Short mmCIF file of C-alpha atoms (C1' of nucleotides) in Angstrom, two decimals:
data_model
loop_
_atom_site.label_atom_id
_atom_site.label_comp_id
_atom_site.label_asym_id
_atom_site.label_seq_id
_atom_site.Cartn_x
_atom_site.Cartn_y
_atom_site.Cartn_z
CA MET A 1 44.53 -62.36 117.18
CA GLY A 2 42.29 -62.11 120.20
CA GLY A 3 40.05 -59.74 118.32
CA MET A 4 39.83 -62.05 115.38
CA ALA A 5 38.92 -65.02 117.51
CA THR A 6 36.15 -63.01 119.12
CA ALA A 7 34.84 -61.94 115.74
CA GLU A 8 34.75 -65.51 114.47
CA ARG A 9 33.09 -66.53 117.65
CA LYS A 10 30.31 -64.03 117.12
CA ALA A 11 29.82 -64.85 113.44
CA GLN A 12 29.15 -68.44 114.36
CA PRO A 13 27.03 -68.50 117.51
CA ALA A 14 29.24 -71.26 118.91
CA ARG A 15 27.96 -74.10 120.97
CA VAL A 16 27.37 -73.51 124.62
CA ASP A 17 29.74 -76.27 125.69
CA ALA A 18 32.50 -74.73 123.60
CA THR A 19 32.24 -71.32 125.19
CA ARG A 20 31.89 -72.85 128.63
CA ASN A 21 35.07 -74.84 128.09
CA ARG A 22 36.84 -71.73 126.92
CA GLU A 23 35.94 -69.95 130.12
CA ARG A 24 36.99 -72.93 132.17
CA ILE A 25 40.35 -73.06 130.46
CA ILE A 26 40.99 -69.38 131.07
CA ALA A 27 40.10 -69.73 134.73
CA ALA A 28 42.23 -72.83 135.13
CA ALA A 29 45.11 -71.16 133.35
CA ARG A 30 44.91 -68.19 135.68
CA GLU A 31 45.08 -70.43 138.73
CA ALA A 32 47.83 -72.57 137.27
CA PHE A 33 49.94 -69.56 136.29
CA VAL A 34 49.48 -68.15 139.76
CA GLU A 35 50.57 -71.34 141.44
CA HIS A 36 53.26 -72.69 139.17
CA GLY A 37 54.45 -69.81 137.07
CA PRO A 38 54.21 -69.08 133.39
CA SER A 39 55.76 -72.28 132.14
CA VAL A 40 53.34 -74.67 133.78
CA PRO A 41 52.62 -77.52 131.33
CA LEU A 42 49.61 -76.83 129.15
CA ASP A 43 48.44 -80.36 129.76
CA ALA A 44 48.23 -79.51 133.44
CA ILE A 45 46.05 -76.53 132.66
CA ALA A 46 43.80 -78.66 130.51
CA HIS A 47 43.56 -81.28 133.21
CA ARG A 48 42.74 -78.67 135.84
CA ALA A 49 40.03 -77.30 133.58
CA GLY A 50 38.60 -80.78 133.24
CA VAL A 51 39.09 -80.95 129.49
CA GLY A 52 41.42 -82.82 127.15
CA ASN A 53 44.54 -81.10 125.97
CA ALA A 54 43.24 -81.08 122.42
CA THR A 55 40.42 -78.84 123.53
CA LEU A 56 42.89 -76.36 124.89
CA TYR A 57 44.76 -76.25 121.61
CA ARG A 58 41.50 -75.90 119.74
CA HIS A 59 40.76 -72.66 121.59
CA PHE A 60 44.26 -71.23 121.85
CA ALA A 61 46.89 -71.60 119.19
CA ASP A 62 49.72 -71.81 121.69
CA ARG A 63 50.88 -70.85 125.17
CA HIS A 64 51.62 -67.37 123.95
CA GLU A 65 48.01 -66.70 123.07
CA LEU A 66 46.69 -68.15 126.30
CA ILE A 67 48.99 -65.99 128.36
CA HIS A 68 47.96 -62.97 126.39
CA VAL A 69 44.27 -63.55 127.06
CA VAL A 70 44.73 -64.25 130.76
CA ALA A 71 46.97 -61.24 131.28
CA SER A 72 44.62 -58.92 129.41
CA TYR A 73 41.68 -60.06 131.50
CA SER A 74 43.53 -59.36 134.71
CA LEU A 75 44.86 -56.03 133.61
CA ALA A 76 41.35 -54.92 132.77
CA ARG A 77 39.94 -56.04 136.08
CA ILE A 78 42.61 -54.29 138.08
CA THR A 79 42.04 -51.09 136.16
CA GLU A 80 38.36 -51.37 136.97
CA GLN A 81 39.25 -51.68 140.63
CA ALA A 82 41.34 -48.54 140.48
CA GLU A 83 38.61 -46.60 138.77
CA SER A 84 35.84 -47.72 141.03
CA ALA A 85 37.97 -46.82 144.05
CA LEU A 86 38.47 -43.38 142.55
CA ALA A 87 34.79 -42.93 141.90
CA GLU A 88 33.29 -44.40 145.04
CA GLU A 89 35.55 -43.53 147.96
CA THR A 90 35.45 -40.09 149.48
CA ASP A 91 38.64 -40.27 151.52
CA ALA A 92 41.71 -40.16 149.28
CA PHE A 93 43.90 -42.50 151.30
CA GLU A 94 41.06 -44.90 151.84
CA ALA A 95 40.60 -45.07 148.09
CA LEU A 96 44.25 -45.93 147.68
CA ARG A 97 44.04 -48.50 150.42
CA ARG A 98 40.99 -50.10 148.87
CA PHE A 99 42.64 -50.33 145.48
CA VAL A 100 45.75 -51.94 146.89
CA HIS A 101 43.85 -54.68 148.65
CA ARG A 102 41.56 -55.33 145.70
CA ALA A 103 44.49 -55.52 143.32
CA ALA A 104 46.05 -58.04 145.66
CA ASP A 105 42.94 -60.17 145.47
CA GLU A 106 43.32 -60.22 141.70
CA ARG A 107 46.74 -61.83 142.24
CA VAL A 108 48.62 -59.20 140.27
CA GLY A 109 51.84 -60.32 141.78
CA ALA A 110 51.59 -63.84 140.55
CA LEU A 111 50.38 -62.88 137.10
CA CYS A 112 53.05 -60.28 136.60
CA SER A 113 55.44 -63.09 135.86
CA LEU A 114 53.53 -63.62 132.64
CA LEU A 115 54.76 -60.35 131.29
CA TYR A 116 58.18 -61.54 130.34
CA GLU A 117 57.31 -64.75 128.58
CA GLY A 118 56.46 -63.64 125.11
CA PHE A 119 53.84 -61.14 126.04
CA ASP A 120 53.40 -58.53 123.39
CA LYS A 121 53.82 -55.26 125.23
CA ASN A 122 53.26 -53.26 122.08
CA ASP A 123 49.87 -54.66 121.23
CA PRO A 124 47.66 -51.56 120.98
CA ASN A 125 45.02 -53.00 123.27
CA VAL A 126 47.59 -53.79 125.90
CA VAL A 127 49.18 -50.39 125.69
CA ASP A 128 45.80 -48.72 126.12
CA ALA A 129 44.96 -50.89 129.09
CA ARG A 130 48.29 -50.20 130.70
CA LEU A 131 47.99 -46.47 130.21
CA GLY A 132 44.53 -46.60 131.71
CA LEU A 133 45.81 -48.37 134.80
CA GLU A 134 48.76 -46.03 135.10
CA SER A 135 46.59 -42.98 134.92
CA ALA A 136 44.02 -44.25 137.40
CA VAL A 137 46.63 -45.19 139.99
CA GLU A 138 48.48 -41.96 139.44
CA ARG A 139 45.26 -40.10 140.19
CA LEU A 140 44.71 -42.17 143.31
CA MET A 141 48.17 -41.26 144.52
CA ASP A 142 47.88 -37.63 143.54
CA ASN A 143 44.68 -37.27 145.48
CA ALA A 144 46.18 -38.87 148.55
CA ARG A 145 49.30 -36.74 148.23
CA ARG A 146 47.30 -33.54 147.88
CA SER A 147 45.19 -34.35 150.89
CA GLY A 148 48.39 -34.63 152.89
CA GLN A 149 47.93 -38.27 153.76
CA LEU A 150 50.53 -39.77 151.41
CA ARG A 151 54.20 -39.03 151.90
CA PRO A 152 55.48 -37.08 148.92
CA ASP A 153 58.68 -39.02 148.31
CA VAL A 154 57.09 -42.14 146.80
CA GLY A 155 56.11 -42.72 143.18
CA LEU A 156 53.77 -44.86 141.17
CA GLY A 157 56.40 -47.49 140.61
CA ASP A 158 57.14 -47.80 144.29
CA LEU A 159 53.58 -48.78 144.93
CA MET A 160 53.12 -51.05 141.94
CA VAL A 161 56.30 -53.00 142.48
CA ALA A 162 55.60 -53.43 146.16
CA ILE A 163 52.13 -54.74 145.43
CA THR A 164 53.40 -57.26 142.94
CA GLN A 165 56.17 -58.39 145.22
CA LEU A 166 54.07 -58.73 148.35
CA THR A 167 51.30 -60.63 146.61
CA ARG A 168 53.41 -63.23 144.87
CA PRO A 169 53.25 -66.81 146.04
CA PRO A 170 56.19 -67.14 148.40
CA ALA A 171 59.08 -69.02 146.89
CA GLY A 172 58.21 -72.48 145.76
CA THR A 173 55.04 -73.04 147.72
CA GLY A 174 51.55 -73.05 146.36
CA CYS A 175 49.48 -69.95 146.78
CA ALA A 176 47.66 -71.07 149.89
CA LEU A 177 50.02 -69.52 152.41
CA ILE A 178 50.35 -66.08 150.98
CA GLU A 179 46.66 -65.38 151.39
CA ARG A 180 47.17 -65.16 155.12
CA PHE A 181 50.03 -62.70 154.98
CA MET A 182 49.35 -60.64 151.92
CA HIS A 183 46.85 -58.22 153.32
CA ARG A 184 48.75 -57.79 156.60
CA HIS A 185 51.91 -56.90 154.75
CA LEU A 186 50.18 -54.59 152.33
CA GLN A 187 48.59 -52.86 155.28
CA LEU A 188 51.95 -52.45 156.97
CA PHE A 189 53.36 -51.08 153.74
CA LEU A 190 50.48 -48.65 153.42
CA ASP A 191 51.13 -47.49 156.97
CA GLY A 192 54.67 -46.77 155.88
CA LEU A 193 53.35 -44.73 152.98
CA ARG A 194 51.38 -42.38 155.21
CA ALA A 195 52.46 -38.83 155.81
CA PRO A 196 54.36 -37.65 157.71
CA ALA A 197 57.28 -39.78 156.57
CA ARG A 198 58.97 -41.58 159.43
CA SER A 199 62.33 -41.85 157.69
CA GLU A 200 64.25 -40.72 154.67
CA LEU A 201 64.24 -42.96 151.63
CA SER A 202 67.27 -43.84 149.57
CA GLY A 203 67.21 -43.32 145.82
CA THR A 204 64.43 -41.52 144.00
CA ALA A 205 60.74 -42.13 143.54
CA VAL A 206 60.19 -44.93 141.06
CA THR A 207 58.06 -44.22 138.03
CA PHE A 208 56.33 -46.63 135.74
CA GLU A 209 58.82 -46.18 132.94
CA ASP A 210 61.67 -47.16 135.21
CA PHE A 211 60.72 -50.77 135.02
CA GLU A 212 58.91 -50.79 131.73
CA THR A 213 62.10 -49.93 129.88
CA SER A 214 64.10 -52.83 131.19
CA MET B 1 77.04 -85.14 153.25
CA GLY B 2 78.43 -81.64 153.43
CA GLY B 3 80.28 -82.61 156.58
CA MET B 4 81.72 -85.65 154.97
CA ALA B 5 82.92 -83.75 151.94
CA THR B 6 84.66 -81.27 154.22
CA ALA B 7 86.29 -84.08 156.16
CA GLU B 8 87.56 -85.72 152.99
CA ARG B 9 88.75 -82.40 151.82
CA LYS B 10 90.84 -81.97 154.94
CA ALA B 11 92.20 -85.49 154.87
CA GLN B 12 93.51 -84.86 151.39
CA PRO B 13 94.88 -81.33 151.28
CA ALA B 14 93.34 -80.84 147.83
CA ARG B 15 94.86 -78.86 145.08
CA VAL B 16 94.48 -75.14 145.14
CA ASP B 17 92.78 -74.99 141.76
CA ALA B 18 90.23 -77.54 142.92
CA THR B 19 89.24 -75.56 145.97
CA ARG B 20 89.22 -72.34 143.98
CA ASN B 21 86.90 -73.88 141.43
CA ARG B 22 84.68 -75.14 144.19
CA GLU B 23 84.35 -71.62 145.56
CA ARG B 24 83.69 -70.26 142.11
CA ILE B 25 80.96 -72.78 141.51
CA ILE B 26 79.25 -71.94 144.77
CA ALA B 27 79.36 -68.25 144.00
CA ALA B 28 78.10 -68.77 140.48
CA ALA B 29 75.34 -71.04 141.74
CA ARG B 30 74.25 -68.41 144.23
CA GLU B 31 73.99 -65.80 141.51
CA ALA B 32 72.30 -68.14 139.07
CA PHE B 33 69.75 -69.30 141.64
CA VAL B 34 69.04 -65.68 142.49
CA GLU B 35 68.47 -64.73 138.90
CA HIS B 36 66.79 -67.75 137.41
CA GLY B 37 65.40 -69.78 140.25
CA PRO B 38 66.28 -73.17 141.68
CA SER B 39 65.96 -75.12 138.46
CA VAL B 40 68.45 -73.17 136.43
CA PRO B 41 70.44 -75.63 134.28
CA LEU B 42 73.57 -76.86 136.01
CA ASP B 43 75.47 -76.35 132.79
CA ALA B 44 74.61 -72.67 133.00
CA ILE B 45 76.04 -72.52 136.50
CA ALA B 46 79.22 -74.25 135.35
CA HIS B 47 79.52 -71.86 132.43
CA ARG B 48 79.02 -68.86 134.66
CA ALA B 49 81.69 -70.18 136.99
CA GLY B 50 84.01 -70.50 134.02
CA VAL B 51 84.44 -74.25 134.41
CA GLY B 52 83.26 -77.28 132.48
CA ASN B 53 80.14 -79.05 133.59
CA ALA B 54 82.13 -82.13 134.50
CA THR B 55 83.95 -80.10 137.12
CA LEU B 56 80.68 -79.15 138.71
CA TYR B 57 79.59 -82.78 138.92
CA ARG B 58 82.96 -83.72 140.34
CA HIS B 59 82.42 -81.39 143.29
CA PHE B 60 78.72 -81.89 143.84
CA ALA B 61 76.91 -85.16 143.35
CA ASP B 62 73.75 -83.51 142.07
CA ARG B 63 71.66 -80.35 142.14
CA HIS B 64 70.33 -81.34 145.54
CA GLU B 65 73.74 -81.16 147.14
CA LEU B 66 74.67 -77.89 145.48
CA ILE B 67 71.49 -76.26 146.69
CA HIS B 68 72.12 -77.55 150.17
CA VAL B 69 75.57 -76.00 150.32
CA VAL B 70 74.50 -72.66 148.89
CA ALA B 71 71.51 -72.40 151.19
CA SER B 72 73.54 -73.30 154.27
CA TYR B 73 76.14 -70.66 153.44
CA SER B 74 73.52 -67.98 153.12
CA LEU B 75 71.64 -68.98 156.23
CA ALA B 76 74.83 -68.74 158.24
CA ARG B 77 75.71 -65.33 156.88
CA ILE B 78 72.29 -63.91 157.60
CA THR B 79 72.42 -65.22 161.13
CA GLU B 80 75.76 -63.49 161.56
CA GLN B 81 74.18 -60.26 160.41
CA ALA B 82 71.41 -60.59 162.96
CA GLU B 83 73.83 -61.29 165.76
CA SER B 84 76.22 -58.50 164.91
CA ALA B 85 73.30 -56.09 164.73
CA LEU B 86 72.25 -57.24 168.18
CA ALA B 87 75.72 -56.82 169.58
CA GLU B 88 76.81 -53.60 167.96
CA GLU B 89 73.79 -51.32 167.74
CA THR B 90 72.63 -49.43 170.78
CA ASP B 91 69.23 -48.34 169.50
CA ALA B 92 66.84 -51.30 169.30
CA PHE B 93 64.94 -50.22 166.19
CA GLU B 94 68.12 -49.21 164.45
CA ALA B 95 69.45 -52.71 165.09
CA LEU B 96 66.36 -54.16 163.48
CA ARG B 97 66.64 -51.77 160.58
CA ARG B 98 70.26 -52.65 160.03
CA PHE B 99 69.54 -56.35 160.07
CA VAL B 100 66.74 -56.02 157.55
CA HIS B 101 68.86 -54.14 155.05
CA ARG B 102 71.84 -56.43 155.47
CA ALA B 103 69.68 -59.51 155.06
CA ALA B 104 68.35 -57.97 151.87
CA ASP B 105 71.89 -57.60 150.56
CA GLU B 106 72.39 -61.31 151.11
CA ARG B 107 69.49 -61.88 148.70
CA VAL B 108 67.48 -63.96 151.13
CA GLY B 109 64.40 -63.49 149.06
CA ALA B 110 65.81 -65.04 145.98
CA LEU B 111 67.48 -67.90 147.81
CA CYS B 112 64.40 -68.78 149.78
CA SER B 113 63.05 -70.44 146.69
CA LEU B 114 65.70 -73.10 147.18
CA LEU B 115 63.98 -74.35 150.27
CA TYR B 116 61.30 -76.31 148.56
CA GLU B 117 63.35 -78.17 146.00
CA GLY B 118 64.65 -81.12 147.88
CA PHE B 119 66.25 -79.25 150.69
CA ASP B 120 66.59 -81.37 153.77
CA LYS B 121 64.93 -79.33 156.47
CA ASN B 122 65.67 -81.94 159.07
CA ASP B 123 69.41 -82.01 158.65
CA PRO B 124 70.73 -81.29 162.16
CA ASN B 125 73.06 -78.58 160.93
CA VAL B 126 70.25 -76.84 159.13
CA VAL B 127 67.92 -77.06 162.10
CA ASP B 128 70.56 -75.55 164.35
CA ALA B 129 71.24 -72.75 161.92
CA ARG B 130 67.57 -72.01 161.55
CA LEU B 131 66.97 -71.95 165.28
CA GLY B 132 69.91 -69.62 165.67
CA LEU B 133 68.49 -67.21 163.12
CA GLU B 134 65.02 -67.42 164.62
CA SER B 135 66.28 -66.67 168.07
CA ALA B 136 68.45 -63.75 167.00
CA VAL B 137 65.69 -62.08 165.02
CA GLU B 138 63.21 -62.72 167.80
CA ARG B 139 65.55 -60.91 170.18
CA LEU B 140 65.91 -58.03 167.75
CA MET B 141 62.16 -57.69 167.60
CA ASP B 142 61.69 -58.13 171.35
CA ASN B 143 64.13 -55.37 172.07
CA ALA B 144 62.45 -53.04 169.63
CA ARG B 145 59.05 -53.92 171.00
CA ARG B 146 60.13 -53.35 174.58
CA SER B 147 61.65 -50.01 173.76
CA GLY B 148 58.27 -48.98 172.41
CA GLN B 149 59.48 -48.44 168.87
CA LEU B 150 57.98 -51.56 167.27
CA ARG B 151 54.24 -52.00 167.02
CA PRO B 152 53.21 -54.97 169.13
CA ASP B 153 50.88 -56.63 166.65
CA VAL B 154 53.53 -58.01 164.30
CA GLY B 155 55.43 -61.26 164.62
CA LEU B 156 58.66 -62.81 163.48
CA GLY B 157 57.04 -64.37 160.45
CA ASP B 158 55.56 -61.07 159.32
CA LEU B 159 59.01 -59.61 159.10
CA MET B 160 60.73 -62.61 157.57
CA VAL B 161 58.17 -63.18 154.86
CA ALA B 162 58.07 -59.51 153.96
CA ILE B 163 61.84 -59.42 153.63
CA THR B 164 61.90 -62.44 151.38
CA GLN B 165 59.09 -61.12 149.25
CA LEU B 166 60.43 -57.61 148.85
CA THR B 167 63.93 -58.75 147.98
CA ARG B 168 63.05 -61.27 145.30
CA PRO B 169 63.89 -60.52 141.70
CA PRO B 170 60.68 -59.10 140.29
CA ALA B 171 58.81 -61.51 138.06
CA GLY B 172 60.77 -62.71 135.09
CA THR B 173 63.44 -60.04 135.01
CA GLY B 174 67.02 -60.42 136.03
CA CYS B 175 68.04 -59.17 139.42
CA ALA B 176 69.36 -55.85 138.24
CA LEU B 177 66.19 -53.88 138.74
CA ILE B 178 65.28 -54.94 142.21
CA GLU B 179 68.47 -53.49 143.66
CA ARG B 180 67.08 -50.03 143.09
CA PHE B 181 63.76 -50.64 144.82
CA MET B 182 64.54 -53.16 147.48
CA HIS B 183 65.91 -50.86 150.11
CA ARG B 184 63.27 -48.21 149.48
CA HIS B 185 60.51 -50.72 149.96
CA LEU B 186 62.06 -52.28 153.00
CA GLN B 187 62.40 -48.84 154.49
CA LEU B 188 58.75 -48.08 153.80
CA PHE B 189 57.80 -51.38 155.36
CA LEU B 190 59.93 -50.64 158.41
CA ASP B 191 58.21 -47.30 158.73
CA GLY B 192 54.95 -49.21 158.79
CA LEU B 193 56.31 -51.39 161.58
CA ARG B 194 57.01 -48.46 163.88
CA ALA B 195 54.91 -47.77 166.93
CA PRO B 196 52.41 -46.34 167.25
CA ALA B 197 50.50 -48.45 164.76
CA ARG B 198 48.72 -46.38 162.14
CA SER B 199 46.06 -48.96 161.42
CA GLU B 200 44.66 -52.23 162.60
CA LEU B 201 45.96 -55.41 161.00
CA SER B 202 43.83 -58.29 159.85
CA GLY B 203 44.61 -61.79 161.04
CA THR B 204 47.14 -62.58 163.71
CA ALA B 205 50.87 -62.11 164.05
CA VAL B 206 52.69 -64.66 161.95
CA THR B 207 55.20 -66.90 163.66
CA PHE B 208 58.00 -68.91 162.13
CA GLU B 209 56.19 -72.20 162.50
CA ASP B 210 53.26 -70.90 160.52
CA PHE B 211 55.14 -71.21 157.30
CA GLU B 212 57.63 -73.88 158.27
CA THR B 213 54.86 -76.42 158.68
CA SER B 214 53.43 -76.08 155.22
"C1'" DG C 1 110.49 -83.98 135.47
"C1'" DG C 2 106.81 -87.18 136.25
"C1'" DA C 3 102.76 -89.20 138.41
"C1'" DA C 4 98.41 -88.14 140.15
"C1'" DA C 5 94.73 -85.33 140.16
"C1'" DA C 6 91.68 -82.09 137.98
"C1'" DC C 7 89.90 -80.16 133.88
"C1'" DG C 8 86.84 -79.33 129.57
"C1'" DG C 9 84.11 -80.49 125.72
"C1'" DG C 10 81.15 -83.45 123.50
"C1'" DG C 11 77.54 -86.66 123.44
"C1'" DA C 12 74.31 -90.59 124.98
"C1'" DG C 13 70.21 -91.28 127.50
"C1'" DA C 14 66.06 -89.87 129.78
"C1'" DA C 15 62.41 -86.80 130.78
"C1'" DC C 16 59.30 -83.49 129.52
"C1'" DA C 17 56.42 -80.39 126.85
"C1'" DT C 18 54.14 -79.41 122.61
"C1'" DC C 19 51.01 -80.24 119.23
"C1'" DT C 20 48.23 -83.60 116.03
"C1'" DC C 21 45.36 -87.54 114.61
"C1'" DC C 22 41.18 -89.94 114.79
"C1'" DG C 23 37.41 -92.46 116.79
"C1'" DT C 24 33.62 -91.03 119.96
"C1'" DT C 25 30.32 -87.96 122.13
"C1'" DT C 26 27.43 -83.97 122.42
"C1'" DC C 27 24.79 -80.20 120.71
"C1'" DG C 28 21.01 -77.93 118.19
"C1'" DG C 29 17.77 -77.58 114.51
"C1'" DA C 30 14.16 -79.89 111.57
"C1'" DT D 1 12.89 -88.18 117.40
"C1'" DC D 2 16.63 -88.10 114.28
"C1'" DC D 3 20.70 -86.38 111.73
"C1'" DG D 4 24.66 -83.55 110.46
"C1'" DA D 5 28.07 -80.65 112.21
"C1'" DA D 6 30.90 -79.36 115.65
"C1'" DA D 7 33.46 -80.33 119.77
"C1'" DC D 8 35.60 -83.59 122.64
"C1'" DG D 9 39.31 -86.73 124.79
"C1'" DG D 10 43.09 -89.79 124.85
"C1'" DA D 11 47.09 -91.51 122.93
"C1'" DG D 12 51.21 -90.83 120.50
"C1'" DA D 13 54.86 -88.70 117.21
"C1'" DT D 14 58.11 -84.95 117.37
"C1'" DG D 15 61.31 -81.86 119.12
"C1'" DT D 16 63.75 -79.81 122.87
"C1'" DT D 17 66.15 -79.62 127.17
"C1'" DC D 18 68.57 -81.25 131.15
"C1'" DT D 19 71.39 -84.59 133.31
"C1'" DC D 20 75.31 -87.10 133.73
"C1'" DC D 21 79.39 -89.84 131.91
"C1'" DC D 22 83.51 -90.73 129.00
"C1'" DC D 23 88.04 -89.75 127.63
"C1'" DG D 24 91.84 -87.08 125.82
"C1'" DT D 25 94.36 -82.97 127.63
"C1'" DT D 26 96.16 -79.75 130.99
"C1'" DT D 27 97.67 -78.44 135.54
"C1'" DT D 28 99.52 -79.04 140.11
"C1'" DC D 29 102.89 -80.33 143.45
"C1'" DC D 30 106.59 -83.41 145.15
#
DNA sequence: GGAAAACGGGGAGAACATCTCCGTTTCGGA
DNA sequence: TCCGAAACGGAGATGTTCTCCCCGTTTTCC
């Protein structure tokens, strides 16, 4: 559906105010989802974007579609972050560290809650994007592991879940507070990831599939 | 209000099925809040407790009161955990470690979301309980810091927020998954807390007030 | 064995979110 | 500058969900 909408949009060069409003709505939706979760009233999103609710419905058929677009955007941007960290950093652990903090800035944690609410995990585009992210982060971790800087008993899932958890807006508050703590806590967590391990971990390394197949 | 209810309850020795149902409702509410957040339908809680919704309303005037009771219970239990760790463990960092994992088992993270939804922070009982917890955890951290096992650049709030974040049910899933990761992640975080510090942290140590006064 | 208390299910009432209608405004080309 | 087409915004109909109460039935305890 996203593809179709884009195609239509290109066929008819669309008015500038229409495309601007579309962007505004997506941005507002991202913020609103981050702050109030995936079931924030669509009217609130429209209001935050400074448009009428009818405009929102004109651009997106329903909440489902809006979530899909917002989530896809974010997924793509985080993957970019992982790949640029891979390409540009020379030190393996520094690359990992950079990715973690950048991903946090994208508010992965908050947006992850979109995944459950009618988000089509089997959409080919989404699957591709997810595999791309998986592979990039796996490479980041492999590099760090091989260079002896990352403890060997942690997996991809350990890192991803921890990032999402630590970057979520705390409890019922807005997102203002977490900004102050997020990077401190991620840094502490990263320090715990460094080799040599300072303790033994319970359970086994968590892979991506572990929480995809839930 | 909680005090009054208890007083009434003692004045009239109450039937055993009534008190049993009350306990059941509290337990069910705790689980439901953990899994679905503070606005889970009260009917769902009643159903989970195996009672009719009328029974729930007979015991608790409204959602507000139920939340209050559940939160107070949990706060008290976590404080107990902190104090028993202080009293029983000889190694300072081990005491801290034990407290962190026990607090996680109490599902602090999930229940923290109750705090915002009409929870009376100024109720004298609550204030006392909170101060008790604060003081106990502060002592745990002081001991560990003095023994040279805890890095000096972290504060009470850093620890408390990280615990709540890492022990929350991830995104929109039930609570089943997190059980597997929680303790691993807490352990990794604790490893990051150990002295000597492996990196420099941004910002300043977070105190309790920092996020109480939001 | 009986009165008092507690229980459960069903349903009225209110609140909220979604999505549409239609008169008005804005854009972009001639 | 002017006009047609497209987009806009607000208000409201519709449907759903949660809250809370009523009342007939069951359970407890003296």
